[in-house]
Coordinates of C-alpha atoms in Angstrom, one line a residue:
M1 CA -35.6 -4.9 -49.1
R2 CA -35.9 -3.9 -52.8
R3 CA -34.4 -0.5 -52.0
F4 CA -31.5 -2.1 -50.1
V5 CA -30.7 -4.4 -53.1
I6 CA -30.9 -1.6 -55.6
G7 CA -28.7 0.6 -53.3
Q8 CA -26.1 -2.2 -53.1
A9 CA -26.1 -2.7 -56.8
K10 CA -25.6 1.1 -57.3
N11 CA -22.7 1.0 -54.9
L12 CA -21.1 -1.9 -56.7
I13 CA -21.4 -0.1 -60.1
D14 CA -20.0 3.1 -58.6
H15 CA -17.1 1.1 -57.1
N16 CA -16.3 -0.5 -60.5
T17 CA -16.5 2.9 -62.2
R18 CA -14.1 4.4 -59.7
C19 CA -11.7 1.5 -60.2
R20 CA -11.7 2.0 -64.0
H21 CA -11.2 5.8 -63.5
H22 CA -8.2 5.2 -61.2
H23 CA -6.7 2.7 -63.6
K24 CA -7.0 5.3 -66.4
S25 CA -5.5 8.0 -64.2
L26 CA -2.5 5.8 -63.4
C27 CA -2.0 5.2 -67.1
L28 CA -2.1 8.9 -67.8
L29 CA 0.3 9.7 -65.0
S30 CA 2.8 7.1 -66.1
L31 CA 2.7 8.3 -69.7
A32 CA 3.2 11.9 -68.7
A33 CA 6.0 11.3 -66.2
S34 CA 9.7 10.9 -67.0
D35 CA 11.1 7.5 -66.0
S36 CA 13.9 9.0 -64.1
A37 CA 12.0 11.9 -62.4
P38 CA 10.3 11.5 -59.0
V39 CA 6.5 11.5 -58.9
L40 CA 6.3 15.0 -57.3
S41 CA 8.3 16.7 -60.0
S42 CA 6.4 14.9 -62.8
S43 CA 3.2 15.9 -61.1
R44 CA 4.3 19.6 -61.1
R45 CA 4.9 19.4 -64.8
L46 CA 1.6 17.7 -65.3
F47 CA -0.3 20.2 -63.3
S48 CA 1.6 23.4 -64.4
S49 CA -0.8 24.4 -67.2
S50 CA -4.4 24.0 -68.2
S51 CA -3.2 23.1 -71.6
V52 CA -2.6 19.5 -70.4
M53 CA -6.3 18.9 -70.6
S54 CA -6.6 20.0 -74.2
G55 CA -8.5 17.4 -76.0
S56 CA -7.7 17.9 -79.7
D57 CA -4.8 18.8 -81.9
S58 CA -5.1 22.3 -83.3
S59 CA -3.6 21.2 -86.6
S60 CA -6.7 19.0 -87.2
S61 CA -9.3 21.4 -85.9
S62 CA -9.7 23.5 -89.0
S63 CA -12.3 21.1 -90.5
L64 CA -14.4 21.2 -87.4
P65 CA -17.7 23.3 -87.3
V66 CA -16.7 25.0 -84.1
T67 CA -13.2 26.3 -83.5
L68 CA -11.6 29.1 -81.4
D69 CA -11.6 31.2 -84.6
S70 CA -15.3 30.7 -85.2
I71 CA -16.8 31.1 -81.8
N72 CA -18.1 34.4 -80.4
P73 CA -15.1 36.6 -79.7
K74 CA -16.8 38.0 -76.7
V75 CA -16.6 34.5 -75.1
L76 CA -12.8 34.5 -75.7
K77 CA -12.5 37.9 -74.1
C78 CA -14.4 36.8 -71.0
E79 CA -12.3 35.6 -68.1
Y80 CA -13.3 34.3 -64.6
A81 CA -10.2 33.9 -62.4
V82 CA -12.1 32.5 -59.4
R83 CA -12.5 29.2 -61.3
G84 CA -9.6 29.7 -63.7
E85 CA -6.3 28.0 -64.4
I86 CA -5.1 27.6 -60.8
V87 CA -8.3 25.9 -59.7
N88 CA -8.0 23.6 -62.7
I89 CA -4.5 22.6 -61.6
A90 CA -5.8 22.1 -58.0
Q91 CA -8.5 19.8 -59.2
R92 CA -6.0 17.6 -61.0
L93 CA -3.7 17.7 -58.0
Q94 CA -6.6 16.5 -55.9
E95 CA -7.1 13.5 -58.2
D96 CA -3.4 12.7 -58.2
L97 CA -3.4 12.8 -54.4
K98 CA -5.7 9.9 -54.3
I99 CA -3.2 7.8 -56.2
N100 CA 0.2 9.3 -55.2
K101 CA -0.5 10.7 -51.7
D102 CA 3.0 9.8 -50.4
A103 CA 4.5 12.1 -53.1
Y104 CA 3.2 15.2 -51.5
S105 CA 4.0 17.1 -48.3
F106 CA 0.2 17.8 -47.8
D107 CA -2.7 15.4 -47.6
E108 CA -5.5 17.6 -48.9
I109 CA -6.3 20.5 -51.2
I110 CA -7.7 23.5 -49.2
Y111 CA -9.9 25.6 -51.5
C112 CA -9.5 29.2 -50.3
N113 CA -10.3 30.5 -53.8
I114 CA -14.1 30.9 -53.7
G115 CA -16.8 32.0 -51.2
N116 CA -18.3 28.5 -50.9
P117 CA -18.9 28.1 -47.1
Q118 CA -20.5 24.7 -46.9
S119 CA -17.9 23.0 -49.1
L120 CA -15.4 23.9 -46.3
G121 CA -17.5 22.6 -43.4
Q122 CA -20.0 25.3 -42.6
Q123 CA -23.3 23.8 -41.5
P124 CA -26.7 25.0 -42.9
I125 CA -29.1 26.8 -40.7
T126 CA -31.5 24.1 -39.2
F127 CA -34.7 26.1 -39.5
F128 CA -34.1 26.9 -43.2
R129 CA -33.4 23.3 -44.1
E130 CA -36.4 22.0 -42.1
V131 CA -38.8 24.3 -43.9
L132 CA -37.2 23.4 -47.3
A133 CA -37.4 19.7 -46.5
L134 CA -41.1 19.9 -45.6
C135 CA -41.9 22.0 -48.7
S136 CA -39.9 19.6 -50.9
H137 CA -41.5 16.4 -49.5
T138 CA -45.0 17.5 -48.5
A139 CA -46.1 14.0 -47.5
L140 CA -44.0 14.6 -44.3
L141 CA -46.6 17.2 -43.2
D142 CA -49.2 14.4 -42.9
E143 CA -47.0 12.2 -40.7
S144 CA -47.6 12.3 -37.0
A145 CA -43.9 11.6 -36.4
T146 CA -43.0 14.9 -38.1
H147 CA -44.0 16.9 -35.0
G148 CA -41.4 15.1 -33.0
L149 CA -38.7 15.6 -35.6
F150 CA -39.3 19.2 -36.8
S151 CA -39.8 22.4 -34.9
S152 CA -43.4 23.7 -34.7
D153 CA -42.6 27.0 -36.5
S154 CA -40.9 25.2 -39.4
I155 CA -44.0 23.1 -39.9
E156 CA -46.1 26.2 -39.7
R157 CA -43.9 28.1 -42.1
A158 CA -43.9 25.2 -44.6
W159 CA -47.7 25.2 -44.6
K160 CA -47.8 29.0 -45.1
I161 CA -45.4 28.8 -48.1
L162 CA -47.1 25.8 -49.7
D163 CA -50.5 27.6 -49.4
Q164 CA -48.9 30.4 -51.6
I165 CA -47.9 27.9 -54.4
P166 CA -50.6 26.8 -56.8
G167 CA -51.3 23.2 -56.2
K168 CA -48.5 23.1 -53.6
A169 CA -46.3 22.1 -56.5
T170 CA -42.7 23.0 -55.7
G171 CA -41.6 21.2 -58.8
A172 CA -43.6 23.4 -61.1
Y173 CA -42.7 26.7 -62.8
S174 CA -43.6 29.9 -60.9
H175 CA -44.3 33.4 -62.0
S176 CA -41.3 34.7 -63.8
Q177 CA -40.5 37.2 -61.0
G178 CA -40.9 34.5 -58.4
I179 CA -43.8 33.3 -56.2
K180 CA -45.9 36.3 -55.1
G181 CA -46.2 35.3 -51.5
L182 CA -42.4 34.8 -51.2
R183 CA -41.8 38.2 -52.8
D184 CA -44.2 39.6 -50.2
A185 CA -42.0 38.1 -47.4
I186 CA -38.8 39.5 -49.0
A187 CA -40.4 43.0 -49.4
A188 CA -41.4 42.9 -45.7
G189 CA -37.9 41.9 -44.7
I190 CA -36.4 44.8 -46.7
E191 CA -38.8 47.2 -45.1
A192 CA -38.0 45.9 -41.6
R193 CA -34.2 46.2 -42.4
D194 CA -34.4 49.7 -43.9
G195 CA -37.4 51.4 -42.3
F196 CA -38.7 52.4 -45.8
P197 CA -41.5 50.8 -47.8
A198 CA -40.7 48.0 -50.3
D199 CA -42.9 46.8 -53.1
P200 CA -43.0 43.0 -53.9
N201 CA -43.5 44.0 -57.6
D202 CA -40.0 45.4 -57.5
I203 CA -38.5 42.0 -56.6
F204 CA -37.2 39.8 -59.3
M205 CA -36.1 36.4 -57.9
T206 CA -33.0 34.9 -59.4
D207 CA -30.7 31.8 -59.2
G208 CA -28.2 33.6 -57.0
A209 CA -27.2 37.2 -57.6
S210 CA -25.2 36.6 -60.8
P211 CA -28.2 36.2 -63.2
G212 CA -29.5 39.5 -61.9
V213 CA -26.2 41.2 -62.8
H214 CA -26.2 39.6 -66.2
M215 CA -29.8 40.7 -66.8
M216 CA -28.9 44.3 -66.0
M217 CA -25.8 44.2 -68.2
Q218 CA -28.0 42.8 -71.0
L219 CA -30.4 45.7 -70.5
L220 CA -27.8 48.5 -70.2
I221 CA -25.2 47.5 -72.8
S222 CA -25.9 47.7 -76.6
S223 CA -22.3 48.2 -77.9
E224 CA -18.7 48.7 -76.8
K225 CA -19.6 52.4 -76.5
D226 CA -21.7 51.7 -73.4
G227 CA -19.6 51.6 -70.2
I228 CA -20.1 50.4 -66.7
L229 CA -18.0 52.0 -63.9
C230 CA -16.6 49.1 -61.8
P231 CA -14.3 49.0 -58.8
I232 CA -10.7 47.8 -59.2
P233 CA -10.1 45.4 -57.7
Q234 CA -13.4 43.9 -58.8
Y235 CA -15.3 40.6 -58.6
P236 CA -14.7 39.0 -62.0
L237 CA -18.4 38.5 -62.5
Y238 CA -18.6 42.2 -63.6
S239 CA -15.7 42.2 -66.1
A240 CA -16.9 38.8 -67.5
S241 CA -20.5 40.0 -67.9
I242 CA -19.5 43.3 -69.5
A243 CA -17.3 41.4 -71.9
L244 CA -20.0 38.9 -72.8
H245 CA -22.5 41.6 -73.5
G246 CA -20.0 43.6 -75.6
G247 CA -19.6 46.7 -73.3
S248 CA -16.7 48.6 -71.9
L249 CA -15.5 48.3 -68.3
V250 CA -14.7 51.7 -67.0
P251 CA -12.4 51.2 -64.0
Y252 CA -12.3 53.2 -60.8
Y253 CA -9.5 52.4 -58.4
L254 CA -10.1 51.8 -54.7
D255 CA -7.5 53.4 -52.5
E256 CA -5.6 50.6 -50.7
A257 CA -3.7 53.0 -48.5
S258 CA -6.9 54.2 -46.9
G259 CA -8.4 50.7 -46.4
W260 CA -9.7 50.4 -50.0
G261 CA -11.6 53.7 -49.8
L262 CA -13.9 54.8 -52.6
E263 CA -13.1 58.4 -53.5
I264 CA -15.6 60.5 -55.4
S265 CA -12.7 62.4 -57.1
E266 CA -11.6 59.1 -58.6
L267 CA -15.2 58.4 -59.9
K268 CA -15.3 61.8 -61.5
K269 CA -11.9 61.4 -63.1
Q270 CA -12.7 58.0 -64.7
L271 CA -16.2 59.2 -65.8
E272 CA -14.7 62.2 -67.6
D273 CA -12.0 60.1 -69.1
A274 CA -14.5 57.6 -70.5
R275 CA -16.7 60.3 -71.9
S276 CA -13.8 61.9 -73.6
K277 CA -13.3 58.6 -75.5
G278 CA -16.9 58.6 -76.7
I279 CA -18.1 56.0 -74.1
T280 CA -21.5 56.5 -72.7
V281 CA -21.3 55.4 -69.0
R282 CA -24.6 53.8 -68.1
A283 CA -24.1 52.6 -64.5
L284 CA -21.9 52.5 -61.4
A285 CA -21.4 49.2 -59.8
V286 CA -20.5 49.2 -56.1
I287 CA -19.8 46.1 -54.0
N288 CA -20.5 46.6 -50.3
P289 CA -19.1 45.0 -48.3
G290 CA -16.3 44.6 -50.8
N291 CA -15.2 41.6 -52.8
P292 CA -12.3 40.9 -52.9
T293 CA -11.2 43.7 -50.7
G294 CA -13.5 43.3 -47.6
Q295 CA -14.1 46.9 -46.8
V296 CA -17.4 48.3 -45.5
L297 CA -18.5 51.7 -46.8
A298 CA -19.3 54.5 -44.3
E299 CA -22.8 55.9 -44.6
E300 CA -21.5 59.3 -45.4
N301 CA -19.5 57.8 -48.3
Q302 CA -22.6 56.1 -49.6
R303 CA -24.5 59.4 -49.6
E304 CA -21.7 60.9 -51.7
I305 CA -22.1 58.0 -54.1
V306 CA -25.9 58.3 -54.4
D307 CA -25.5 62.1 -55.1
F308 CA -22.9 61.3 -57.7
C309 CA -25.2 58.9 -59.5
K310 CA -28.1 61.3 -59.4
K311 CA -26.1 64.2 -60.7
E312 CA -24.5 62.2 -63.5
G313 CA -27.6 60.2 -64.5
L314 CA -26.2 56.8 -63.7
V315 CA -27.9 53.6 -62.6
L316 CA -26.6 52.5 -59.3
L317 CA -25.9 48.8 -59.2
A318 CA -25.6 47.8 -55.5
D319 CA -24.0 44.4 -54.9
E320 CA -25.0 43.8 -51.3
V321 CA -24.7 40.0 -51.0
Y322 CA -22.4 40.3 -48.0
Q323 CA -24.7 42.5 -46.0
E324 CA -24.7 40.1 -43.0
N325 CA -20.9 39.8 -43.0
V326 CA -19.6 42.7 -41.0
Y327 CA -16.9 41.9 -38.4
V328 CA -15.8 45.2 -36.9
P329 CA -17.7 47.2 -34.3
D330 CA -17.1 50.6 -35.9
K331 CA -18.7 49.7 -39.2
K332 CA -22.3 48.8 -40.0
F333 CA -24.1 47.8 -43.2
H334 CA -26.5 50.3 -44.7
S335 CA -28.3 49.4 -47.9
F336 CA -28.0 52.0 -50.7
K337 CA -31.8 52.0 -50.9
K338 CA -32.1 53.0 -47.3
V339 CA -29.4 55.7 -47.8
A340 CA -31.1 57.1 -50.9
R341 CA -34.5 57.2 -49.2
S342 CA -33.1 58.8 -46.1
M343 CA -31.7 61.6 -48.4
G344 CA -35.2 62.2 -49.7
Y345 CA -34.7 60.5 -53.1
G346 CA -37.7 58.5 -54.3
E347 CA -38.7 56.4 -57.2
K348 CA -38.5 59.2 -59.7
D349 CA -35.1 60.5 -58.5
I350 CA -32.6 57.7 -59.0
C351 CA -32.5 54.3 -60.7
L352 CA -31.2 51.7 -58.2
V353 CA -30.8 47.9 -58.5
S354 CA -29.9 46.0 -55.3
F355 CA -28.6 42.4 -55.4
Q356 CA -28.9 39.9 -52.6
S357 CA -28.0 36.2 -52.5
I358 CA -28.5 33.1 -50.3
S359 CA -24.9 32.1 -51.0
K360 CA -23.2 34.3 -48.6
G361 CA -24.0 35.8 -45.1
Y362 CA -24.2 33.2 -42.4
Y363 CA -26.4 30.9 -44.5
G364 CA -23.9 30.0 -47.3
E365 CA -26.5 28.1 -49.4
C366 CA -24.4 28.4 -52.6
G367 CA -25.6 25.3 -54.3
K368 CA -29.3 26.0 -53.8
R369 CA -28.9 29.0 -56.2
G370 CA -31.3 31.6 -54.7
G371 CA -31.3 35.4 -54.6
Y372 CA -33.1 38.4 -55.9
M373 CA -32.7 41.9 -57.3
E374 CA -34.8 44.8 -56.1
V375 CA -35.4 47.2 -59.1
T376 CA -36.5 50.7 -58.3
G377 CA -36.7 54.0 -60.2
F378 CA -37.4 52.6 -63.7
T379 CA -40.3 53.6 -65.8
S380 CA -43.1 51.1 -66.4
D381 CA -42.1 50.5 -70.1
V382 CA -38.5 49.7 -69.1
R383 CA -39.8 47.5 -66.3
E384 CA -41.8 45.5 -68.9
Q385 CA -38.6 44.9 -70.8
I386 CA -36.9 43.6 -67.6
Y387 CA -39.8 41.3 -67.0
K388 CA -39.6 40.1 -70.6
V389 CA -35.9 39.2 -70.2
A390 CA -36.7 37.4 -66.9
S391 CA -39.5 35.5 -68.7
V392 CA -37.1 34.1 -71.2
N393 CA -35.6 32.0 -68.3
L394 CA -39.2 31.1 -67.2
C395 CA -38.4 31.4 -63.5
S396 CA -35.7 30.9 -60.9
N397 CA -35.6 27.5 -59.0
I398 CA -38.3 27.1 -56.3
S399 CA -35.9 25.8 -53.6
G400 CA -33.8 29.0 -54.0
Q401 CA -36.9 31.1 -53.9
I402 CA -38.0 29.5 -50.6
L403 CA -34.6 30.0 -49.0
A404 CA -34.4 33.6 -50.2
S405 CA -37.7 34.3 -48.4
L406 CA -36.5 32.6 -45.3
V407 CA -33.2 34.6 -45.3
M408 CA -35.3 37.8 -45.3
S409 CA -37.9 36.5 -42.9
P410 CA -36.1 34.3 -40.3
P411 CA -37.5 33.1 -36.9
K412 CA -38.6 35.9 -34.6
P413 CA -38.4 36.1 -30.8
G414 CA -41.0 33.7 -29.3
D415 CA -40.8 31.3 -32.2
D416 CA -39.9 27.7 -31.4
S417 CA -36.7 27.8 -33.5
Y418 CA -35.6 31.3 -32.5
D419 CA -33.1 30.4 -29.8
S420 CA -31.4 27.7 -31.9
Y421 CA -31.4 30.0 -35.0
I422 CA -29.7 32.9 -33.1
A423 CA -27.1 30.5 -31.7
E424 CA -26.3 29.1 -35.1
K425 CA -26.2 32.5 -36.8
E426 CA -24.1 34.2 -34.1
G427 CA -21.8 31.1 -33.9
I428 CA -21.0 31.3 -37.6
L429 CA -20.5 35.0 -37.8
S430 CA -18.3 35.2 -34.6
S431 CA -16.2 32.4 -35.9
L432 CA -15.8 34.1 -39.3
A433 CA -14.7 37.3 -37.5
K434 CA -12.1 35.3 -35.5
R435 CA -10.8 33.5 -38.6
A436 CA -10.5 36.8 -40.5
K437 CA -8.5 38.4 -37.7
T438 CA -6.2 35.4 -37.3
L439 CA -5.4 35.2 -41.0
E440 CA -5.0 39.0 -41.3
E441 CA -2.5 39.0 -38.4
A442 CA -0.6 36.1 -39.9
L443 CA -0.4 37.7 -43.4
N444 CA 0.9 41.0 -41.9
K445 CA 3.8 39.1 -40.3
L446 CA 5.1 37.8 -43.6
E447 CA 8.0 39.5 -45.2
G448 CA 6.9 42.0 -47.9
V449 CA 3.2 41.5 -47.3
T450 CA 0.7 44.0 -46.1
C451 CA -3.0 43.3 -45.6
N452 CA -5.8 45.7 -44.7
R453 CA -8.2 44.6 -42.0
A454 CA -11.1 42.4 -42.9
E455 CA -14.1 44.6 -42.1
G456 CA -16.6 42.4 -43.9
A457 CA -17.3 39.9 -46.7
M458 CA -15.4 36.6 -46.7
Y459 CA -11.9 37.5 -48.1
L460 CA -8.5 39.0 -47.5
F461 CA -6.7 40.7 -50.3
P462 CA -3.0 41.1 -49.2
C463 CA -0.4 43.0 -51.2
I464 CA 2.8 41.1 -52.0
N465 CA 6.0 43.0 -52.6
L466 CA 7.7 40.3 -54.8
P467 CA 11.5 40.2 -55.3
Q468 CA 12.7 41.2 -58.8
K469 CA 14.1 37.7 -59.3
A470 CA 10.6 36.3 -58.8
I471 CA 9.1 38.8 -61.2
A472 CA 11.7 37.8 -63.8
A473 CA 11.0 34.1 -63.2
A474 CA 7.3 34.8 -63.8
E475 CA 8.0 36.6 -67.0
A476 CA 10.2 33.7 -68.2
A477 CA 7.2 31.4 -67.4
K478 CA 4.9 33.8 -69.3
T479 CA 2.6 34.3 -66.3
A480 CA 1.7 37.2 -64.0
P481 CA 4.0 37.4 -61.0
D482 CA 1.1 36.9 -58.5
A483 CA -0.1 33.9 -60.5
F484 CA 3.4 32.5 -60.4
Y485 CA 3.4 32.9 -56.6
C486 CA 0.0 31.3 -56.3
K487 CA 0.9 28.3 -58.4
R488 CA 4.1 27.8 -56.3
L489 CA 2.0 28.1 -53.2
L490 CA -0.5 25.5 -54.4
N491 CA 2.2 23.0 -55.5
A492 CA 4.0 23.3 -52.1
T493 CA 1.1 23.5 -49.7
G494 CA -2.2 22.4 -51.4
I495 CA -3.7 25.8 -50.6
V496 CA -5.7 27.4 -53.4
V497 CA -5.9 31.2 -53.6
V498 CA -6.6 33.5 -56.6
P499 CA -4.0 35.9 -57.9
G500 CA -4.9 39.6 -57.7
S501 CA -4.3 39.9 -61.5
G502 CA -7.6 38.0 -61.9
F503 CA -9.4 40.8 -60.1
R504 CA -7.4 43.6 -61.7
Q505 CA -5.2 45.9 -59.6
V506 CA -3.1 49.0 -59.7
P507 CA -0.4 48.3 -62.3
G508 CA 2.9 47.2 -60.7
T509 CA 1.2 45.9 -57.6
W510 CA 0.6 42.2 -56.8
H511 CA -2.0 40.6 -54.6
F512 CA -3.9 37.4 -54.0
R513 CA -7.4 36.7 -52.6
C514 CA -7.8 34.2 -49.8
T515 CA -11.1 33.3 -48.2
I516 CA -11.6 33.2 -44.5
L517 CA -13.9 30.1 -44.8
P518 CA -11.8 27.1 -43.7
Q519 CA -13.0 25.9 -40.3
E520 CA -11.3 27.2 -37.2
D521 CA -9.4 24.0 -36.6
K522 CA -7.8 24.2 -40.0
I523 CA -6.6 27.8 -39.7
P524 CA -3.4 27.1 -37.7
A525 CA -2.3 24.5 -40.3
I526 CA -3.0 27.0 -43.1
V527 CA -1.1 29.7 -41.3
N528 CA 1.9 27.3 -40.8
R529 CA 1.9 26.1 -44.4
L530 CA 1.7 29.6 -45.8
T531 CA 4.3 31.0 -43.5
E532 CA 6.8 28.2 -44.3
F533 CA 6.2 28.5 -48.0
H534 CA 6.5 32.3 -48.1
K535 CA 9.8 32.2 -46.2
S536 CA 11.2 29.5 -48.6
F537 CA 9.9 31.5 -51.6
M538 CA 11.4 34.8 -50.5
D539 CA 14.8 33.0 -49.7
E540 CA 14.8 31.4 -53.1
F541 CA 14.2 34.6 -55.0
R542 CA 15.8 37.1 -52.7
N543 CA 17.5 39.9 -54.7

């Protein structure tokens, strides 16, 4: 009864807070809008720039202890388009929809800007969540009713995991590399995947893959004379991390005409060009399957890449977070570690760091923040420095560590949960493949749009041949042409995509990145909205 009363009180407080918030929103909207303009047009003005949310007058900021002129210039240089201006506009539109829903031709904002599966309706894997629940609330394991609610193998796995944690304390810090028993499970999973030994001492568990990337950039970059070879288009994590650590991004361009192919001749050209400018190139970053481009590398191409890194003395940074997301029968994921070992290269031959995350694949546990990097080929004294940097953060979160171990060690044939696990996994992956194909075909039907097939990952990256009038309008609005297109798309349809300029691209070309993650029943509406908008846009700006 006491819990019920407290819950009711919290609900009442939340309701009153929301009412006050909506009242403030109405006041802000009425102040911003012109009396004579319709709500929709005023909203578009309101949501056309992130500067609306600026909280202070620049003329009075000179006396403040922190200003744009005084903060670290590396922070100013850093950009992250996936959650940039267009997403900020979308979030404000979403709030306005609650108040002025009749003013829009759409009733919801569809976030196709980021690989966040569960936010768009994907359900978590039951076995993973059962184990996590039992580990998080250990008292359940002592209840007789638990055996009727949870599968027998999830109970068994929870006990096994808890036995590896001192005091069974999932709320306590762990070893800075992660719980040893969980790293054992991950190493066994890597070995089963690749057919080559894996050492748990090479595993550094992280809060998603991003902290691992940051850690390696911190290790490799000491000045702007240190460069990292990165694919263009690239995932903005890399450019942002390189900027924050003061290094130089050395671009190598993927070949869109050949399905976003990675040509060794392009790597050599960019490496030589960087070296001629006095840049010491420290590493090569490869994203496979590709983000934002969705290609899956052929094994022979990977062998060429490994040979290139060995010959040039480069660290190979292998972003393999989409390793489960391959949708075409003629392509298969191969880890770079497997490829290197199959070529006869061992620990002393090549420095290789592989990144994995629980956020992608068929699991999509983005908010749980789990992942790891496998660090091989480094000397013991360098490894000590990596460990020191990891220790500064104490440890990654324990829920994420548990899920990372489950991802690499799922139920096996004969386990109580195996059949349901396989059904959930295959259902998610087959649906993603179907959605990718539907969106790819729809995009290729649009005037002036070409889209390579989605071989893997969670995105499509179509090229838009924009009319000159649209490019001129974008220039007048002081924005990139593809950003101009994406803003217009958002205002007209509620669909959020990311302009290709946020990922970098061949100069003079324009793209946008769209996820394949909205659930199947929403795909037809997305296709219809996008098709109608694109026709209207092209008609408006036709040369």
